[in-house]
mmCIF file of C-alpha atoms in Angstrom:
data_model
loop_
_atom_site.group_PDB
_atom_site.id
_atom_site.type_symbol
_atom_site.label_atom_id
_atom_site.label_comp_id
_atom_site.label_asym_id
_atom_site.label_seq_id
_atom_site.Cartn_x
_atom_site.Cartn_y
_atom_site.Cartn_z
ATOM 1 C CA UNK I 20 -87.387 -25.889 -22.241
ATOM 2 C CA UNK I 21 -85.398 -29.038 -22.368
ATOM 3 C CA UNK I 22 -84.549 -30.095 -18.786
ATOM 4 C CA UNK I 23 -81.846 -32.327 -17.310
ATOM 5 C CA UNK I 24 -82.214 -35.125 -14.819
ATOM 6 C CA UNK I 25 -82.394 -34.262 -11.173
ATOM 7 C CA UNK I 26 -79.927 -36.383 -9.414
ATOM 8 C CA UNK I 27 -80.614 -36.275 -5.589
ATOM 9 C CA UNK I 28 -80.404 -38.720 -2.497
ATOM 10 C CA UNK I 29 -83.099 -39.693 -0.286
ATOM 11 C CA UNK I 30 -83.748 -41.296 3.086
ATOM 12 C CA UNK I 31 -84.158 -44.973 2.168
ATOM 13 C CA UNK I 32 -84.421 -46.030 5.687
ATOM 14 C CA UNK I 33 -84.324 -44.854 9.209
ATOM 15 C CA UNK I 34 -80.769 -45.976 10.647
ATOM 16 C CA UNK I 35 -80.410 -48.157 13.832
ATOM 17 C CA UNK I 36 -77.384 -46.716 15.564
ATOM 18 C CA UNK I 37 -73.939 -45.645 13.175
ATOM 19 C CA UNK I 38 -75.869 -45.084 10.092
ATOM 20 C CA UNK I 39 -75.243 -46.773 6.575
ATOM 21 C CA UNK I 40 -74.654 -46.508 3.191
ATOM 22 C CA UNK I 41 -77.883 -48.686 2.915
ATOM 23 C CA UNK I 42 -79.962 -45.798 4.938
ATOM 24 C CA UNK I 43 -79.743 -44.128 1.400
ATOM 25 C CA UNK I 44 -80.718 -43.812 -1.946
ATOM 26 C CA UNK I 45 -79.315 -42.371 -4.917
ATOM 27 C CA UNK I 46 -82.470 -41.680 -7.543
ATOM 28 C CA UNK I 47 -82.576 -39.707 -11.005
ATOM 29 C CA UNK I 48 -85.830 -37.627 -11.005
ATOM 30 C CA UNK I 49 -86.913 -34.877 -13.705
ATOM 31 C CA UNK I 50 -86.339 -31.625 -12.935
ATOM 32 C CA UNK I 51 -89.098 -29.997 -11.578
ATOM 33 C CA UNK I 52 -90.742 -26.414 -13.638
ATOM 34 C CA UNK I 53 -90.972 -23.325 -11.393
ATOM 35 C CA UNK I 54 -94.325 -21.548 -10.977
ATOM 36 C CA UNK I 55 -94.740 -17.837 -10.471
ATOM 37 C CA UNK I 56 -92.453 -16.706 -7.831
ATOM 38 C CA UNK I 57 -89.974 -19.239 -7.617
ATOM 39 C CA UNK I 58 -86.855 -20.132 -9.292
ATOM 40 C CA UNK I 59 -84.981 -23.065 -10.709
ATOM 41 C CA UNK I 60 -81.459 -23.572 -8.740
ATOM 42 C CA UNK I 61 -78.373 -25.230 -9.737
ATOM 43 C CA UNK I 62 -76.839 -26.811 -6.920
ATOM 44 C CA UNK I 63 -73.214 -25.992 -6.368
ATOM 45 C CA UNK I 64 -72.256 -26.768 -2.735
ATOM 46 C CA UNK I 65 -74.085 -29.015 -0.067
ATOM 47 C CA UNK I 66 -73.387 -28.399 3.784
ATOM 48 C CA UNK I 67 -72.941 -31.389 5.478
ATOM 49 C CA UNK I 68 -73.933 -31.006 9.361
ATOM 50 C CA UNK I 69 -74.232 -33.283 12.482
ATOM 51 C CA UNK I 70 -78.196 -31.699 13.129
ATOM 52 C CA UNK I 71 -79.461 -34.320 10.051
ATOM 53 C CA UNK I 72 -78.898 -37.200 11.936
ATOM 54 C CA UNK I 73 -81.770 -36.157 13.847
ATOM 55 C CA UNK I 74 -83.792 -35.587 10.919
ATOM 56 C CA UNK I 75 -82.997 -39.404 10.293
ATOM 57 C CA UNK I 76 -84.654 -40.155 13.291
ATOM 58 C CA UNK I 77 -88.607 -40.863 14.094
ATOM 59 C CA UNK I 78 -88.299 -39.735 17.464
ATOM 60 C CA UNK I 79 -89.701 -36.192 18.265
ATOM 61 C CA UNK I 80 -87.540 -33.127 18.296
ATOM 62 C CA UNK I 81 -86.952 -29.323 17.423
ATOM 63 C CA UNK I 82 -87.919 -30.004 14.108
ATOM 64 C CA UNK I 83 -90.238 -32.591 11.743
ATOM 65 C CA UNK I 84 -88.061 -35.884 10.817
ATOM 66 C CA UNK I 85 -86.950 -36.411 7.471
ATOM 67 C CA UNK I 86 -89.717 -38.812 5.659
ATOM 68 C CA UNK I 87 -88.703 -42.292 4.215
ATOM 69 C CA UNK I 88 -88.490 -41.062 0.322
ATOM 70 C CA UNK I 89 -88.163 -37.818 1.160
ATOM 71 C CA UNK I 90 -84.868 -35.796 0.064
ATOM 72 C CA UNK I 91 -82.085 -35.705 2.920
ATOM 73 C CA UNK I 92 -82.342 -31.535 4.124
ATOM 74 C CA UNK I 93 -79.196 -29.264 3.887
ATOM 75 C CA UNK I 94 -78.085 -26.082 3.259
ATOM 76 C CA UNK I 95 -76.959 -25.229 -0.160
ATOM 77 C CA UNK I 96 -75.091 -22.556 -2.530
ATOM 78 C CA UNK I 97 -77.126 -22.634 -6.065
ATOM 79 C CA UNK I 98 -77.010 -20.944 -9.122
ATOM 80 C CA UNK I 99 -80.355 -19.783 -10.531
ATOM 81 C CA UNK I 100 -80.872 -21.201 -14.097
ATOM 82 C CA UNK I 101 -84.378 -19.904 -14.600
ATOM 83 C CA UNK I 102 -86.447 -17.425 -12.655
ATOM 84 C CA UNK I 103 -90.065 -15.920 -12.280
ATOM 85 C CA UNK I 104 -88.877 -14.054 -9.374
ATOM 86 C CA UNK I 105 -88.354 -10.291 -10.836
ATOM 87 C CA UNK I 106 -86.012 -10.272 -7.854
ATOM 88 C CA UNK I 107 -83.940 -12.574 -9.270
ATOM 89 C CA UNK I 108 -81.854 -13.440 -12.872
ATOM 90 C CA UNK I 109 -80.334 -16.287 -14.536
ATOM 91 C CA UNK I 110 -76.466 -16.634 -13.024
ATOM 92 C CA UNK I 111 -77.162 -15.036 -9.276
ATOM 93 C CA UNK I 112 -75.478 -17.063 -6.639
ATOM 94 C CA UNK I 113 -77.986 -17.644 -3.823
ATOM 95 C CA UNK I 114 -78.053 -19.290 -0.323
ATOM 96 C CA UNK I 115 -80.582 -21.878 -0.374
ATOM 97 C CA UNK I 116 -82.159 -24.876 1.437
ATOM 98 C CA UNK I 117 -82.509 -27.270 -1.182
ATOM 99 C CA UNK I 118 -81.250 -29.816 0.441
ATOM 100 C CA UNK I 119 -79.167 -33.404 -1.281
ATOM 101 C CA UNK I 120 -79.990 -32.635 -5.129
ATOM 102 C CA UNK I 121 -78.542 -31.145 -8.427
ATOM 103 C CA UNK I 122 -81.499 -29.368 -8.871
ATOM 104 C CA UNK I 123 -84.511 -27.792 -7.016
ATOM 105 C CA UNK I 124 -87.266 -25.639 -7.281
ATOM 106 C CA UNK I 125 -87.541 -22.576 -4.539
ATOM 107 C CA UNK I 126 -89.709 -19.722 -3.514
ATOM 108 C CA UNK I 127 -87.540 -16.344 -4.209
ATOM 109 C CA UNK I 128 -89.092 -15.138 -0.723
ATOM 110 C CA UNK I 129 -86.634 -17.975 1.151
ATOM 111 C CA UNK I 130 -83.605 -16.881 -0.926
ATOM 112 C CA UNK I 131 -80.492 -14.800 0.064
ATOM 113 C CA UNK I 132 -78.424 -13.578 -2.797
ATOM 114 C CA UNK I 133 -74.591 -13.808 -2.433
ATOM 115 C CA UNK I 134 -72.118 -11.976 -3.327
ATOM 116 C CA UNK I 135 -69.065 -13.847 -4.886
ATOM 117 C CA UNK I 136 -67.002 -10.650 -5.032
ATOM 118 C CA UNK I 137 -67.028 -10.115 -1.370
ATOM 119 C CA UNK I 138 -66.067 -13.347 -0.039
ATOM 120 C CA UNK I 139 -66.000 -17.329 -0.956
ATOM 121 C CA UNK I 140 -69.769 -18.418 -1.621
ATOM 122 C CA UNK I 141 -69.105 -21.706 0.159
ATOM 123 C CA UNK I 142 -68.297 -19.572 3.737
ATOM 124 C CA UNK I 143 -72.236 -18.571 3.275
ATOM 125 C CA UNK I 144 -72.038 -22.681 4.594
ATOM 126 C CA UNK I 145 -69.993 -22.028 7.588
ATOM 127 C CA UNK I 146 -68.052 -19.286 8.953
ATOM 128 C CA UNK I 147 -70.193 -16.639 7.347
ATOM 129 C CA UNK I 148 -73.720 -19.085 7.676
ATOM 130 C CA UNK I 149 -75.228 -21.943 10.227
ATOM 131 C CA UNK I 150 -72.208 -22.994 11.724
ATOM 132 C CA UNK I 151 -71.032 -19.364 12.563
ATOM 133 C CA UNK I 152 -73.924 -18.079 13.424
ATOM 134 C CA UNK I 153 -74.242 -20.728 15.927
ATOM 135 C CA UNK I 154 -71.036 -19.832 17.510
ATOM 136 C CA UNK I 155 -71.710 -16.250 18.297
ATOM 137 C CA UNK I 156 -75.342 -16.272 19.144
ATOM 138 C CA UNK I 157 -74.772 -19.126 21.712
ATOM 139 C CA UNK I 158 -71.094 -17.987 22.984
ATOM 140 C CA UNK I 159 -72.373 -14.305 22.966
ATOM 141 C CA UNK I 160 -75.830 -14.647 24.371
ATOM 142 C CA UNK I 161 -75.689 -17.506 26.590
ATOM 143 C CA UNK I 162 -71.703 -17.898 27.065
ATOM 144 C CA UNK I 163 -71.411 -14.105 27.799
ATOM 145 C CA UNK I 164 -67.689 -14.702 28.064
ATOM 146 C CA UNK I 165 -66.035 -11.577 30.097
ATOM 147 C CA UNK I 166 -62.011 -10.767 29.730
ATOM 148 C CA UNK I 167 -59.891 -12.711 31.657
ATOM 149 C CA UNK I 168 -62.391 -16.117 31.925
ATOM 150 C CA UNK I 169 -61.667 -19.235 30.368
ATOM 151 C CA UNK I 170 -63.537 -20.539 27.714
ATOM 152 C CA UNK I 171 -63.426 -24.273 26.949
ATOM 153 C CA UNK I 172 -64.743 -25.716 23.509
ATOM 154 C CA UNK I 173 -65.105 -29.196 21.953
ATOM 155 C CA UNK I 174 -64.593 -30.033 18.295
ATOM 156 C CA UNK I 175 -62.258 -26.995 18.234
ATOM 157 C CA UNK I 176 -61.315 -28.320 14.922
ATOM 158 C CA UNK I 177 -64.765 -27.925 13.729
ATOM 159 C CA UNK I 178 -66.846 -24.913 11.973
ATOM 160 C CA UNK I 179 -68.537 -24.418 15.188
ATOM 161 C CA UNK I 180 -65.934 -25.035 17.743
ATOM 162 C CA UNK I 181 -63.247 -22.954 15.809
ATOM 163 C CA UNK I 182 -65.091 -19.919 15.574
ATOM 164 C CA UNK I 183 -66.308 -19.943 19.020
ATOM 165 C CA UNK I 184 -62.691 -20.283 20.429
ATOM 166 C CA UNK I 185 -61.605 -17.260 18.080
ATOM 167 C CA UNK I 186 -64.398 -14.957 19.546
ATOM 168 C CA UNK I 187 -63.888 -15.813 23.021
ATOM 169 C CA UNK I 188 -60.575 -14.487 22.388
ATOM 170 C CA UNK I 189 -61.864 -11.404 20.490
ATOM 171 C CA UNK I 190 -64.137 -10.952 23.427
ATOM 172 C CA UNK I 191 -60.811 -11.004 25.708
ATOM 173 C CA UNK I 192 -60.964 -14.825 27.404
ATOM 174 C CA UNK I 193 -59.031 -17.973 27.497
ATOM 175 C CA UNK I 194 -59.806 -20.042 24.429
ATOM 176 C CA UNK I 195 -58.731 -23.682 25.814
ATOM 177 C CA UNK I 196 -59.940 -26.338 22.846
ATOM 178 C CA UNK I 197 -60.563 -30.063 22.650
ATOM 179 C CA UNK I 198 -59.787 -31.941 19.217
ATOM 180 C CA UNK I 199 -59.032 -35.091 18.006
ATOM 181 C CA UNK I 200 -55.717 -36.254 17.038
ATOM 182 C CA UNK I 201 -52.440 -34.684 16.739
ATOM 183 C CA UNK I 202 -53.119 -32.330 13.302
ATOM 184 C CA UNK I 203 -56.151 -30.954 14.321
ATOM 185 C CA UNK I 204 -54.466 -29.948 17.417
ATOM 186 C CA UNK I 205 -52.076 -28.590 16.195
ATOM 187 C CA UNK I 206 -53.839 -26.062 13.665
ATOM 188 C CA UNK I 207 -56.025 -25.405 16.233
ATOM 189 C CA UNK I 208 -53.749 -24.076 18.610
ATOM 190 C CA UNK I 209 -51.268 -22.416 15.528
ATOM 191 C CA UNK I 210 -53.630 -21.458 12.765
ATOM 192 C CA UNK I 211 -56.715 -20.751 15.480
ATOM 193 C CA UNK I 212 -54.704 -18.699 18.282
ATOM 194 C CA UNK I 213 -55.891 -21.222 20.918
ATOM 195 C CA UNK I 214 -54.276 -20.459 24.181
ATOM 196 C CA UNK I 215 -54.477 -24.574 24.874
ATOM 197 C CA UNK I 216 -55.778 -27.410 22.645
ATOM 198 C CA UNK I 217 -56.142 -30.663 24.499
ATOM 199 C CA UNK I 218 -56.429 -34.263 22.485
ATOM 200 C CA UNK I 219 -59.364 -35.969 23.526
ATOM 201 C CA UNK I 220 -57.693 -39.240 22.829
ATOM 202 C CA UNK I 221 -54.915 -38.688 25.082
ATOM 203 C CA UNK I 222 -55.650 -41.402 27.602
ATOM 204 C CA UNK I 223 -54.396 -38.028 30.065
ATOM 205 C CA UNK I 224 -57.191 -35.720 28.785
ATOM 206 C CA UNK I 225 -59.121 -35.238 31.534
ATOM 207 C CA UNK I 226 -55.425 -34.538 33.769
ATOM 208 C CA UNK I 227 -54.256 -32.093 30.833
ATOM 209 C CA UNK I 228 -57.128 -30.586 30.640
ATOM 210 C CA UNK I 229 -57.276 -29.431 34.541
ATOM 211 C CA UNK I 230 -53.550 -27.959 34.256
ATOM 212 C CA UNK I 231 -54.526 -26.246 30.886
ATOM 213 C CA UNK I 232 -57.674 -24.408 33.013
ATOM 214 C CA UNK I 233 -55.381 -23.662 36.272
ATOM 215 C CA UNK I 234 -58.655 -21.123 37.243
ATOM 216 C CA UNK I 235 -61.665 -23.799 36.494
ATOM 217 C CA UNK I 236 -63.830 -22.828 33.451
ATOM 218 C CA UNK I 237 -66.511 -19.989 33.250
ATOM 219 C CA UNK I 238 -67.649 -21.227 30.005
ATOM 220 C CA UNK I 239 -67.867 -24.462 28.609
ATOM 221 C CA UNK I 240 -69.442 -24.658 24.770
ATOM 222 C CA UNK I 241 -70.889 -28.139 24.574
ATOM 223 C CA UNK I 242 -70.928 -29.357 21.067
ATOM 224 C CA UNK I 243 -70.049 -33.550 21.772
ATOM 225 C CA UNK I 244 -70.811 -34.761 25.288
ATOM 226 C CA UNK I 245 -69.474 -38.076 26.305
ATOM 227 C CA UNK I 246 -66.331 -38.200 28.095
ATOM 228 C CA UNK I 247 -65.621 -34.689 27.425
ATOM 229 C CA UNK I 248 -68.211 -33.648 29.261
ATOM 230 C CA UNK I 249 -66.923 -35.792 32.407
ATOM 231 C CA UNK I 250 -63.486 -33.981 32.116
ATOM 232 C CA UNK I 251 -65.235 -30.629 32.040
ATOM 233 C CA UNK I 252 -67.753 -31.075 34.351
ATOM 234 C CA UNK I 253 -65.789 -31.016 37.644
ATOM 235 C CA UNK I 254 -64.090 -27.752 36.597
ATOM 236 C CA UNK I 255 -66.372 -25.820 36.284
ATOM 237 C CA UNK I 256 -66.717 -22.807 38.408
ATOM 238 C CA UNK I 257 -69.230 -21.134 40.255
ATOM 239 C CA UNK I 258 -71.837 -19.341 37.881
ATOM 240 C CA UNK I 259 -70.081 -21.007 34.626
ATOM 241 C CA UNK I 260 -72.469 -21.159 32.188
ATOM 242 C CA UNK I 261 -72.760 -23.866 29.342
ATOM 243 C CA UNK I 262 -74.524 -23.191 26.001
ATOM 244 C CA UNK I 263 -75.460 -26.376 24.552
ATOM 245 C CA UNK I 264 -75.095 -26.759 20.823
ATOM 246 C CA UNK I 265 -74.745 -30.372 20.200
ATOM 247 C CA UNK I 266 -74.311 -34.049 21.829
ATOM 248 C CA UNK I 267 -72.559 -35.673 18.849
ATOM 249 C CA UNK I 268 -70.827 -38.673 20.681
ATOM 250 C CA UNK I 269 -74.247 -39.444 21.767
ATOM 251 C CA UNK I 270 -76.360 -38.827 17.948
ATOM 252 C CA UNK I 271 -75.985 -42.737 17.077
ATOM 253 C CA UNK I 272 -77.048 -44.629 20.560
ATOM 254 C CA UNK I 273 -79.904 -46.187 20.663
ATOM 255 C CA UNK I 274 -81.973 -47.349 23.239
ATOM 256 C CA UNK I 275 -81.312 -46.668 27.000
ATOM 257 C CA UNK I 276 -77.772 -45.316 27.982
ATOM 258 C CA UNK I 277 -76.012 -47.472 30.300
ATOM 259 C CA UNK I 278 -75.774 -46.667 33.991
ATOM 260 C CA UNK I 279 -75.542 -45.933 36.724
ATOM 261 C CA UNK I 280 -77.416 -42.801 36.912
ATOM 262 C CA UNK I 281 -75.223 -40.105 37.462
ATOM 263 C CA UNK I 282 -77.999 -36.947 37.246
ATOM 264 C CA UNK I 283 -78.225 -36.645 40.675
ATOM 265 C CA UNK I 284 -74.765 -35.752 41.230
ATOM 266 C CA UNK I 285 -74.790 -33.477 38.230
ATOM 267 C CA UNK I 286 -78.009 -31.632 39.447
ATOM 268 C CA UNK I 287 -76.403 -31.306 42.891
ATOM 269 C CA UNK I 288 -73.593 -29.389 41.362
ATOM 270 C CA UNK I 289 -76.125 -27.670 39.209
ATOM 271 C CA UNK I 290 -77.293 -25.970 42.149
ATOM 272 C CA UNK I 291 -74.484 -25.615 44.677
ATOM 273 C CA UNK I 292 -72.352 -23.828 41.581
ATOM 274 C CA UNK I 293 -75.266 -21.805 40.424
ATOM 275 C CA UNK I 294 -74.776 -23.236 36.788
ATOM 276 C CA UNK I 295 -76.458 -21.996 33.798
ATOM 277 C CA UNK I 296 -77.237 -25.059 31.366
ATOM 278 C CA UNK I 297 -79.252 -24.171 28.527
ATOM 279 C CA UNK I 298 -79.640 -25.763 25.004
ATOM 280 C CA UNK I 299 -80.525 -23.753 22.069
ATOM 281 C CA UNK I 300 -81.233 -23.860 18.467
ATOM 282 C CA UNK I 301 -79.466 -21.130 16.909
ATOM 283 C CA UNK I 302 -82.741 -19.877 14.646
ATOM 284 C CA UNK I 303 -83.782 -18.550 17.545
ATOM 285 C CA UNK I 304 -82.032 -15.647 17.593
ATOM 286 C CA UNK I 305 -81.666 -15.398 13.978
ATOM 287 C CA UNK I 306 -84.220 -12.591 13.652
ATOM 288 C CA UNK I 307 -82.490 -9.916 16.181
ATOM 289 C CA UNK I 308 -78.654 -11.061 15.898
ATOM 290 C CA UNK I 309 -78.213 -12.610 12.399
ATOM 291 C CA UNK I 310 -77.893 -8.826 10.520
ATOM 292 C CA UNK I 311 -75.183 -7.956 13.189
ATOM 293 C CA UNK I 312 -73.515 -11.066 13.249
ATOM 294 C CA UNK I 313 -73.127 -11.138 9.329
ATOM 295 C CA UNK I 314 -71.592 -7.428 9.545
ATOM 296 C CA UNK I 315 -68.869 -8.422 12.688
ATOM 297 C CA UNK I 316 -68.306 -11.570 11.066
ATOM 298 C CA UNK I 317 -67.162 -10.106 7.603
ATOM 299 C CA UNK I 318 -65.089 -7.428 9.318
ATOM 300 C CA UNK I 319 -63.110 -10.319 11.432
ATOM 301 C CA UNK I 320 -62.657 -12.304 8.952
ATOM 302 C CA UNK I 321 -61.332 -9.012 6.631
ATOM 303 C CA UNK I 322 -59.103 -8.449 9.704
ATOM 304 C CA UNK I 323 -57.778 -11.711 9.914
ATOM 305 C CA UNK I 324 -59.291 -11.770 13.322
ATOM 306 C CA UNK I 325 -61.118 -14.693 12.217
ATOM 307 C CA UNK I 326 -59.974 -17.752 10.342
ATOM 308 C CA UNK I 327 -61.502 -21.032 8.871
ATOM 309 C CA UNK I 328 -60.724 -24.335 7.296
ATOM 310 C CA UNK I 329 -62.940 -26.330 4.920
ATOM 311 C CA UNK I 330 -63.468 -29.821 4.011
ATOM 312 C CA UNK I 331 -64.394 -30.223 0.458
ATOM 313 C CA UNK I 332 -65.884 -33.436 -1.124
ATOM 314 C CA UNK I 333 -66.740 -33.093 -4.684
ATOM 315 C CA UNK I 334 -70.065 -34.944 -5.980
ATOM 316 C CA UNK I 335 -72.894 -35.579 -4.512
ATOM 317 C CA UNK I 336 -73.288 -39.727 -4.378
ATOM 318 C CA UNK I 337 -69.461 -39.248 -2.339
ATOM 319 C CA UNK I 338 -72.258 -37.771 0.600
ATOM 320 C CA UNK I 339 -73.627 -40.153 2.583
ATOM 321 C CA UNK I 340 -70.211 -41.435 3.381
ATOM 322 C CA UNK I 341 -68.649 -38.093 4.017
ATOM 323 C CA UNK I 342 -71.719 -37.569 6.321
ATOM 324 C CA UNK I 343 -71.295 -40.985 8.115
ATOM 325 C CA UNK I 344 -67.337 -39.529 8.742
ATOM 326 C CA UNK I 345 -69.019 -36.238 9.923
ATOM 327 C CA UNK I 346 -70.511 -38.008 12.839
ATOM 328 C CA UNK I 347 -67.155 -40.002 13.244
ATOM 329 C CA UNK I 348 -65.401 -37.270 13.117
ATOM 330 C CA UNK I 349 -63.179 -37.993 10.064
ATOM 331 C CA UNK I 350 -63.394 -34.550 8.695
ATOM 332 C CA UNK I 351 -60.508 -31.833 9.205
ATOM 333 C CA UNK I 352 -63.117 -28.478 9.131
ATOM 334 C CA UNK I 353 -66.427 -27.298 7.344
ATOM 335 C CA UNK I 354 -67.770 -30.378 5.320
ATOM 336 C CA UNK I 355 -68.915 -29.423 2.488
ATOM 337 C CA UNK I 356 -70.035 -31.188 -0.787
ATOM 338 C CA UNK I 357 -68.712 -30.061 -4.276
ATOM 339 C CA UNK I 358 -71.731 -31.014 -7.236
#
């Protein structure tokens, strides 16, 4: 059969600090055949998320760095055009990881089909995918938030953030959230069901944030580090435990951060609070939690338990600088690319 071009974006070079337009390259490829057991995908929606700045990055990590030339990872939603998967026909909607492309090639074994009828394919992105999942299993198994505790989260705005904040509450705590600027404050606390959202450019943050926790915080979600975390950290109480998720003020420094050294202050309150730190990757727990959290999820969101906002950039060469906003954080909820 006749195929079109493959339009996709690669990592031109690795970025020094705030990355650039010039850290990428827009290329037209052909579009590659499928062998036996795969499938050719039609790439709908892109999910933009602050993890690929790693990738962009030689230094080691959780997971292998994006090569120069290589195609810049991501979640996708795709359309299968051609298949030699029995399991799968021309015009299912699948969740893929096909990363920045038009087209790709995939093995049916790493596809999930989707079902358009039950809810929006692009929440298979966020609420419903990554994002979400990342909320629960961290809040849930490392948060362990208990009724009447107070749960503080940063980049409430966020796909992350938002849903943690709105299952602390199911789960029966304080959801107190940290945004940027005025709007996002203001939907988290109205369309969220915040019990306090706190602007984190209000030269009084750290000050509003210790009346808004009147008790300390028992659980602090760390998605963006920096001077939030110096507001939080001296409210936190006695066995508060802090799932760490992501250090996004910190993703573009490079080189040594300035001093002086403040760790052994931290560690000393480490120990005479009894804190629980621990970072995780939410694959991890993918295996025993992802079936149950897809199934509460759903229901919550069917309830109107659970709400979400998305951010929706149509075509794909608009990416790179809707990703370089990401890490600013210029969007207002899931980002997601329209192709």
């Amino acid at each position: 059969m006749i195929r079109t071009d493959n339009l996709r974006i690669t990592l031109a070079s690795r970025p020094d600090g705030r990355p650039s337009p010039q850290n990428f390259r827009l290329e037209h490829v052909a579009t590659p055949a499928p062998a036996e057991g795969q499938v050719l995908l039609k790439i709908l929606y892109l999910s933009l998320d602050p993890y690929m700045r790693g990738r962009m990055s030689a230094a080691k990590s959780y997971a292998a760095a994006t090569e120069i030339g290589q195609v810049m990872e991501g979640g996708t939603v795709a359309e299968v055009m051609e298949s030699r998967d029995p399991a799968f026909r021309p015009g299912d909607i699948v969740l893929s990881y096909s990363g920045w492309q038009s087209h790709a090639v995939a093995d049916g074994a790493q596809l999930r089909k989707l079902d358009p009828k039950s809810a929006a394919v692009t929440t298979a992105l966020g609420v419903l995918g990554m994002p979400g999942f990342t909320a629960y299993a961290g809040l849930l198994t490392i948060g362990q938030p208990k009724p009447g505790e107070t749960v503080v989260v940063a980049a409430a705005s966020g796909p992350v953030g938002s849903a943690v904040g709105q299952i602390a509450r199911i789960k029966g705590a304080r959801a107190v959230g940290i945004a940027g600027g005025p709007e996002k404050c203001a939907f988290v606390r109205d369309t969220f069901g915040f019990d306090a959202v706190i602007d984190h450019r209000d030269p009084e943050m750290a000050a509003k944030l210790a009346a808004a926790c009147p008790d300390g915080i028992d659980v602090y979600f760390e998605n963006v580090g920096g001077h939030v975390w110096d507001a939080v950290f001296p409210l936190l109480n006695t066995f508060a435990r802090i799932p760490v998720c992501g250090l996004v003020a910190q993703y573009n420094a490079s080189g040594e951060f300035p001093g002086p050294d403040r760790l052994p202050g931290m560690m000393r309150q480490v120990l005479s609070k009894s804190l629980t730190i621990r970072g995780f990757i939410q694959r991890e727990f993918v295996a025993a939690q992802g079936p149950t959290f897809r199934e509460d999820m759903a229901r919550w969101i069917a309830e109107g338990t659970v709400k979400y906002k998305e951010d929706i950039v149509t075509g794909l060469a608009n990416a790179p600088e809707a990703f370089i906003g990401l890490l600013e954080g210029k969007n207002f909820g899931k980002l997601i690319v329209k192709l």
